[in-house]
mmCIF file of C-alpha atoms in Angstrom:
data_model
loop_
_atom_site.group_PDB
_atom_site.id
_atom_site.type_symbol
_atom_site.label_atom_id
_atom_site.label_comp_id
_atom_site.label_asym_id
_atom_site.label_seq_id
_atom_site.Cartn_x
_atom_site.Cartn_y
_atom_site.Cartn_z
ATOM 1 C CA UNK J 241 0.000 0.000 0.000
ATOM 2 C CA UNK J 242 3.328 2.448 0.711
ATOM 3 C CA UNK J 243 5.366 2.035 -2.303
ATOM 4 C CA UNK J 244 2.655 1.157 -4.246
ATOM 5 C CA UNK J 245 1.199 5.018 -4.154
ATOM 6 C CA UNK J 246 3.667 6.543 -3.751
ATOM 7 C CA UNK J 247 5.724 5.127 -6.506
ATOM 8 C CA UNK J 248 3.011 5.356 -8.900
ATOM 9 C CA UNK J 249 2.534 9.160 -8.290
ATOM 10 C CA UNK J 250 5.884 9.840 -7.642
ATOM 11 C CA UNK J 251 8.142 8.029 -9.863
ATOM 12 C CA UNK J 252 5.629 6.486 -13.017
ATOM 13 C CA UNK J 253 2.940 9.351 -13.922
ATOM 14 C CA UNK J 254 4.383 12.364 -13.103
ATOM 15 C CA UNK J 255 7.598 12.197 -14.019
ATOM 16 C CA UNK J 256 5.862 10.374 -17.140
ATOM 17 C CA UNK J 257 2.950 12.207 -18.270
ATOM 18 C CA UNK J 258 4.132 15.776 -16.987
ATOM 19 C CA UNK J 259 7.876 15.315 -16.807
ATOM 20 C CA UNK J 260 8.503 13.123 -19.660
ATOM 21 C CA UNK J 261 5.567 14.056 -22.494
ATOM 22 C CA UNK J 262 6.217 17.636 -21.462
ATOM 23 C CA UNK J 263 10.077 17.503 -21.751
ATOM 24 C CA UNK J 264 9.264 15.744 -25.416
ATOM 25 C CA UNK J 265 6.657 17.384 -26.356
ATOM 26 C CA UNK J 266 6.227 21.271 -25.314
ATOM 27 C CA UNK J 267 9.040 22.914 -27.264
ATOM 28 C CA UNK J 268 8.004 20.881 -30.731
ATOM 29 C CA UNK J 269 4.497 22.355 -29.763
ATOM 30 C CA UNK J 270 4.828 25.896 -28.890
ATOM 31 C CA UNK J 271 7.722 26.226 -31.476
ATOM 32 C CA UNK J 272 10.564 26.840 -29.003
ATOM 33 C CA UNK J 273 14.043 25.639 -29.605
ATOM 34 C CA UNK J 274 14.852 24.234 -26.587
ATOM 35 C CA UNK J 275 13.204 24.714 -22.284
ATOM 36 C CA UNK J 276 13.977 27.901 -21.243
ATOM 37 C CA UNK J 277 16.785 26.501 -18.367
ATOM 38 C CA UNK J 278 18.083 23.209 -19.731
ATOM 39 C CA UNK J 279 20.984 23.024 -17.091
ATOM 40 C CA UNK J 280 17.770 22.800 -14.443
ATOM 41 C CA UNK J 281 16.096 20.952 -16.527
ATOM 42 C CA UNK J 282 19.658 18.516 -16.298
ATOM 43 C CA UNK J 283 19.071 18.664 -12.546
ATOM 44 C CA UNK J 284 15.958 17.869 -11.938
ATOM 45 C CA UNK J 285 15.748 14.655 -13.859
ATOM 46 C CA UNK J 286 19.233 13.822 -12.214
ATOM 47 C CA UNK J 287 17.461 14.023 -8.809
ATOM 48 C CA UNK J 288 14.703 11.524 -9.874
ATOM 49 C CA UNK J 289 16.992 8.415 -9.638
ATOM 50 C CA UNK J 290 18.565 9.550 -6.267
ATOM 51 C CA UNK J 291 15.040 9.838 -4.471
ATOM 52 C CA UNK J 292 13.718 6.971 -6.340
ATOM 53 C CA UNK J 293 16.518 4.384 -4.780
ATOM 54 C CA UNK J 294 15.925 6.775 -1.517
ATOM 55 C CA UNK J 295 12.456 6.088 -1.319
ATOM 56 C CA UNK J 296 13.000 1.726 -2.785
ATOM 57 C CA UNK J 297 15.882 1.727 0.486
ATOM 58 C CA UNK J 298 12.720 1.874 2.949
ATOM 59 C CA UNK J 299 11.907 -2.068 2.346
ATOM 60 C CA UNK J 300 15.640 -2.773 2.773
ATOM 61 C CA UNK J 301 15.425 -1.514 6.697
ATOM 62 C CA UNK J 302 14.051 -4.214 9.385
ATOM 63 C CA UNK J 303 10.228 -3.951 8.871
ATOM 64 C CA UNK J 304 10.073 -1.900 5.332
ATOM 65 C CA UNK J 305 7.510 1.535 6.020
ATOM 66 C CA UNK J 306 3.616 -0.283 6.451
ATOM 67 C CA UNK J 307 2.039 3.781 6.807
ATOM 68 C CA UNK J 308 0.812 3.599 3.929
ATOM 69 C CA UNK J 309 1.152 6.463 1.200
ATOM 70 C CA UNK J 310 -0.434 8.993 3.035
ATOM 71 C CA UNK J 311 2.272 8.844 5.802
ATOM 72 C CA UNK J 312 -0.262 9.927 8.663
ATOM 73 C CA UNK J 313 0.728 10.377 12.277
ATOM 74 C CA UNK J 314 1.102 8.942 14.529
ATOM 75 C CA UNK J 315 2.103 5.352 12.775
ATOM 76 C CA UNK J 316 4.794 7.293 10.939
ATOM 77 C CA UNK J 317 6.068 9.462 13.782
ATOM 78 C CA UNK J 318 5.895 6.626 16.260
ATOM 79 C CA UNK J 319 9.200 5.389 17.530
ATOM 80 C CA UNK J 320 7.381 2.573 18.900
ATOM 81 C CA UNK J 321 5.622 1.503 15.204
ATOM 82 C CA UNK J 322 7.232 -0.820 12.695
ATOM 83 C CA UNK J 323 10.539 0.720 11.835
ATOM 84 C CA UNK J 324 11.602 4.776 11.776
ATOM 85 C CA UNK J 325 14.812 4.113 9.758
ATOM 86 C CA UNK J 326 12.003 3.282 6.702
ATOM 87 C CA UNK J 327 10.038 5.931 7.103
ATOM 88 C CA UNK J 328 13.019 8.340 7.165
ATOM 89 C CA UNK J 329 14.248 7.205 3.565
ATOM 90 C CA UNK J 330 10.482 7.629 2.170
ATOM 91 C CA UNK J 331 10.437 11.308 3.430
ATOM 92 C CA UNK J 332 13.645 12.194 2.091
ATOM 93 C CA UNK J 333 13.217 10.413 -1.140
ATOM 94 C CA UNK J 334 9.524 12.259 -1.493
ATOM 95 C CA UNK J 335 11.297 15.620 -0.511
ATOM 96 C CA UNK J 336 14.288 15.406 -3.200
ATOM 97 C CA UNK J 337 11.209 14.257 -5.819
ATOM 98 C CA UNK J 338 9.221 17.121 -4.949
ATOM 99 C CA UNK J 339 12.473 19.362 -5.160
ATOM 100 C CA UNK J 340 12.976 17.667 -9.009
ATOM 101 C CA UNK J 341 8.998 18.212 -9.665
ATOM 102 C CA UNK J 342 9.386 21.875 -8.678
ATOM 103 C CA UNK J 343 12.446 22.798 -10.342
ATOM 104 C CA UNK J 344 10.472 21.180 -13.766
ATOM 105 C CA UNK J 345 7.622 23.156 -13.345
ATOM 106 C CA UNK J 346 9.313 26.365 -12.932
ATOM 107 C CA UNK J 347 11.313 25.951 -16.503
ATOM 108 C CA UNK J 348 7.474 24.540 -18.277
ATOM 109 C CA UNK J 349 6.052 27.464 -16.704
ATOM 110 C CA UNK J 350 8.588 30.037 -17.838
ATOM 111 C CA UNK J 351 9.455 28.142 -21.432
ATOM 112 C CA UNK J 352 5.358 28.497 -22.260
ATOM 113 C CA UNK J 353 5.462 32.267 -21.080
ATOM 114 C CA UNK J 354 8.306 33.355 -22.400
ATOM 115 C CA UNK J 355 9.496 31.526 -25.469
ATOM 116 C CA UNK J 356 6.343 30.654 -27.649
ATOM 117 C CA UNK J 357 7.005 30.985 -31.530
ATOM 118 C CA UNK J 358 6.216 34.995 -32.353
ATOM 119 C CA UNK J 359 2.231 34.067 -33.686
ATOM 120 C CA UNK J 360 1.715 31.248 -31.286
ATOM 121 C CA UNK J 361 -0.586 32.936 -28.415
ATOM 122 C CA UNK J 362 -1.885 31.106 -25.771
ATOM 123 C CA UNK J 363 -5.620 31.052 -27.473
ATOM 124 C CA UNK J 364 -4.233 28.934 -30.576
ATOM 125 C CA UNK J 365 -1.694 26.945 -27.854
ATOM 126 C CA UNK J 366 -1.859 23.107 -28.519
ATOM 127 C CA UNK J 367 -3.878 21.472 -25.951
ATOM 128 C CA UNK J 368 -0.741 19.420 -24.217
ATOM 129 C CA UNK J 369 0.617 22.758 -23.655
ATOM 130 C CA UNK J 370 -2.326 23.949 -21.834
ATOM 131 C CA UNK J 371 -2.214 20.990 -19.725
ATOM 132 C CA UNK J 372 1.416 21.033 -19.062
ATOM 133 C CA UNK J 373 0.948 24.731 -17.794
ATOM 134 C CA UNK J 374 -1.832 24.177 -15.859
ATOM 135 C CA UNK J 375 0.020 21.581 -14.290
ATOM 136 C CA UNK J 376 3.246 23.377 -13.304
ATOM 137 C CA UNK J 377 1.215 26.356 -11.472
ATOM 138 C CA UNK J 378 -0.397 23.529 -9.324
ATOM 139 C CA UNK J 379 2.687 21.718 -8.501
ATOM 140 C CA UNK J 380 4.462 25.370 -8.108
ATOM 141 C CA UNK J 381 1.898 26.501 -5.556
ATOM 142 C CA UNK J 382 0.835 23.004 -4.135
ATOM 143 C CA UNK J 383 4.549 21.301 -3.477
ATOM 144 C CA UNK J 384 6.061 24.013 -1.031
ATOM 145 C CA UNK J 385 3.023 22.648 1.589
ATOM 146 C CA UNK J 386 3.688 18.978 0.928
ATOM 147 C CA UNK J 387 6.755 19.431 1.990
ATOM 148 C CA UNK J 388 6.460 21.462 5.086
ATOM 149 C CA UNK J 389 4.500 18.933 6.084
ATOM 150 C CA UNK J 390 7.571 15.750 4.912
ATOM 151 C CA UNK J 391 9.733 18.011 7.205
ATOM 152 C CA UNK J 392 7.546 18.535 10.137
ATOM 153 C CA UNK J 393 6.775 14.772 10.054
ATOM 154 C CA UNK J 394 10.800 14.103 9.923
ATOM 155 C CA UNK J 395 11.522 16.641 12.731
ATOM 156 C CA UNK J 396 8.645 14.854 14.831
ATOM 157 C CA UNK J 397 10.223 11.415 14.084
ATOM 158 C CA UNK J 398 14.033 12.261 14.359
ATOM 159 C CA UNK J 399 14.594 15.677 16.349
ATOM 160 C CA UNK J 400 11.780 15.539 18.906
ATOM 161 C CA UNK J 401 9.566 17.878 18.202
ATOM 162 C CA UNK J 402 5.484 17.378 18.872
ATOM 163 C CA UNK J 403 3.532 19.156 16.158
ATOM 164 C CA UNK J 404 1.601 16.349 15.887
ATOM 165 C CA UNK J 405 1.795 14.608 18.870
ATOM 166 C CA UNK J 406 -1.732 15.212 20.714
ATOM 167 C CA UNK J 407 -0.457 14.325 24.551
ATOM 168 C CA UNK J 408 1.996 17.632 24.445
ATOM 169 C CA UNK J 409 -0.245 19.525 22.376
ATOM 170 C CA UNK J 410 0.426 18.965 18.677
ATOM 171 C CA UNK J 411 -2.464 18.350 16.130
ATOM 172 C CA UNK J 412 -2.466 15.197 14.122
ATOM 173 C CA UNK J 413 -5.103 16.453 11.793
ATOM 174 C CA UNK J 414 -3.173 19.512 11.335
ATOM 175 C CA UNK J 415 -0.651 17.068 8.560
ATOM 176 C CA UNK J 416 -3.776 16.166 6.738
ATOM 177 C CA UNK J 417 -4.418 19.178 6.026
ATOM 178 C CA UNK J 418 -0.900 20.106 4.746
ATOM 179 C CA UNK J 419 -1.079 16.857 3.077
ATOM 180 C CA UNK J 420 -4.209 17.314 1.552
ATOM 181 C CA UNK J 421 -3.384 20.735 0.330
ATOM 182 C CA UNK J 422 -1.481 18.886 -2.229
ATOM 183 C CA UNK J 423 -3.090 15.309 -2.391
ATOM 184 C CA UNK J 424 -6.356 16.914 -4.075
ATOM 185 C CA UNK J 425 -4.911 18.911 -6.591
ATOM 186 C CA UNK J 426 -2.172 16.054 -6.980
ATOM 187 C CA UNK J 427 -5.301 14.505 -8.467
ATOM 188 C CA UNK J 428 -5.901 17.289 -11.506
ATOM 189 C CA UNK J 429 -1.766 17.358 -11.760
ATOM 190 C CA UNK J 430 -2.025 13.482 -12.568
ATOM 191 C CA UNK J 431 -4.824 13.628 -15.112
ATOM 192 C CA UNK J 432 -4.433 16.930 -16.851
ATOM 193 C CA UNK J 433 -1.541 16.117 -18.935
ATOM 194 C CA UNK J 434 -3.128 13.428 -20.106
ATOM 195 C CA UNK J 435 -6.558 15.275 -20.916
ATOM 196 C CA UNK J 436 -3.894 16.775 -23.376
ATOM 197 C CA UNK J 437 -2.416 13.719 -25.015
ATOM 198 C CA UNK J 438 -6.101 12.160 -25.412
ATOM 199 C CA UNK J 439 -7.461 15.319 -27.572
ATOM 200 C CA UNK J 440 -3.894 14.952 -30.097
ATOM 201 C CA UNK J 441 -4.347 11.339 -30.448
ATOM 202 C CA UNK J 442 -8.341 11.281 -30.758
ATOM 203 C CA UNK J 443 -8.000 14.778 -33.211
ATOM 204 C CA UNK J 444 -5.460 13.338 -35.033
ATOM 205 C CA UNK J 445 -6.605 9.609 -36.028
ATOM 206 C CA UNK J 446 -9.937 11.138 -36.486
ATOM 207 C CA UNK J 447 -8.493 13.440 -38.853
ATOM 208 C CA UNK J 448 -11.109 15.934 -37.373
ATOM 209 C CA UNK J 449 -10.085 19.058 -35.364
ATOM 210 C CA UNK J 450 -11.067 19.310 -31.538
ATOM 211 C CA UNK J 451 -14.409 20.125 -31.179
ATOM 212 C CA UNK J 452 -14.982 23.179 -28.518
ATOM 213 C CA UNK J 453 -11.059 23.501 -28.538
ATOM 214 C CA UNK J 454 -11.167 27.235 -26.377
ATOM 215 C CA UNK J 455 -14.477 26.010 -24.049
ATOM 216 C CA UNK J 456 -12.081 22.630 -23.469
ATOM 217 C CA UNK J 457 -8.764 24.956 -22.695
ATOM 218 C CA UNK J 458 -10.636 26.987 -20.053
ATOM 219 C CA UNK J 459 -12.259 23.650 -18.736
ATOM 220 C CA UNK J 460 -8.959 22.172 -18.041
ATOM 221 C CA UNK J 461 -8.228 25.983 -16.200
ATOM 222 C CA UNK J 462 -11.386 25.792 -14.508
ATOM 223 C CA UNK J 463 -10.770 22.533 -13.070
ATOM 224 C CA UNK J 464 -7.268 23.409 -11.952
ATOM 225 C CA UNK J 465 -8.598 26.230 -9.949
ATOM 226 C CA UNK J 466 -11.687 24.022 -8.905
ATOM 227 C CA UNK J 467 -9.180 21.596 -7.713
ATOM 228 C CA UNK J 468 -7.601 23.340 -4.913
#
């Protein structure tokens, strides 16, 4: 139930659908020779790997991390639960992902804003692109809480602290709502790309144009602000 979510999220869709189909796909579509900051660009996906074997090194440790992907106190705060060593390497591995995710949608955001082809505005923008931007300001605005929450959960675990330890006052509901903050729009950031990708391939072996093609760009707007 851990790695299961969390690698799925983490490590197959977004780093598929919005990572790699954007990387791909974005500057062919909005007529841009290159991302706007490849060297970050270099970075980001070089930080994938790392908190991918961070995150796998949790099933190596006694008991492997049984919180699952949600990571909810007190189970993974507990020094008493299964084993704190595992859920250590899941919340660095998820903080150096969300680092990599962040740095990404920064250079989307910027490449979409500032180096479209000279006639390419965004009501003509290909529908990927849309998606892809969309995207990057929900990861831009919804990461930075995720992970306050990752590090108040590792300062609980490792350095003593109690925000969410209820006998000295903390609040354990207090990290669903930081987590939350980002788990519902993580649900839009999962599926939008991919609203994208189905209109090309549908438009294009239909050999028909997309039907309602501004009504579905504001749609996919709407439900990114809907989402939060």
């Amino acid at each position: 139930i851990t790695l299961h979510g969390l690698l799925m999220i983490f490590f197959l869709i977004m780093p598929g659908l919005f990572g790699g189909f954007g990387n791909y796909f974005l500057p062919i579509f909005i007529g841009s020779p290159e991302v706007v900051y490849p060297r970050v660009n270099n970075l980001s996906i070089l930080i994938i790997p790392i908190s991918y074997i961070l995150v796998i090194f949790s099933i190596l440790t006694e008991f492997g991390g049984g919180r699952g992907w949600t990571l909810y106190p007190p189970l993974s705060t507990s020094l008493m639960s299964l084993s704190p060593s595992s859920t250590g390497y899941i919340l660095y591995g998820l903080l150096m992902s969300g680092i990599s995710s962040c740095l990404t949608s920064i250079n989307f955001f910027t490449t979409i804003i500032n180096m479209r082809s000279y006639n390419m505005i965004l009501n003509i923008m290909p529908l990927l692109s849309w998606g892809i931007f969309i995207t990057g300001v929900m990861l831009i605005l919804t990461l930075p809480i995720l992970s306050g929450g990752l590090i108040m959960l590792l300062a609980d675990l490792h350095y003593n602290t109690v925000f969410f330890d209820p006998i000295f006052g903390g609040d354990p509901v207090l990290y669903q709502h930081l987590f939350w903050f980002f788990g519902h729009p993580e649900v839009y950031i999962l599926i939008l790309p991919g609203f994208g990708i189905i209109s090309h391939v549908v438009s294009t072996f239909s050999k028909k144009p997309i039907f309602g093609y501004l009504g579905m760009a504001y749609a996919m707007a709407a439900i990114g602000v809907v989402g939060f």
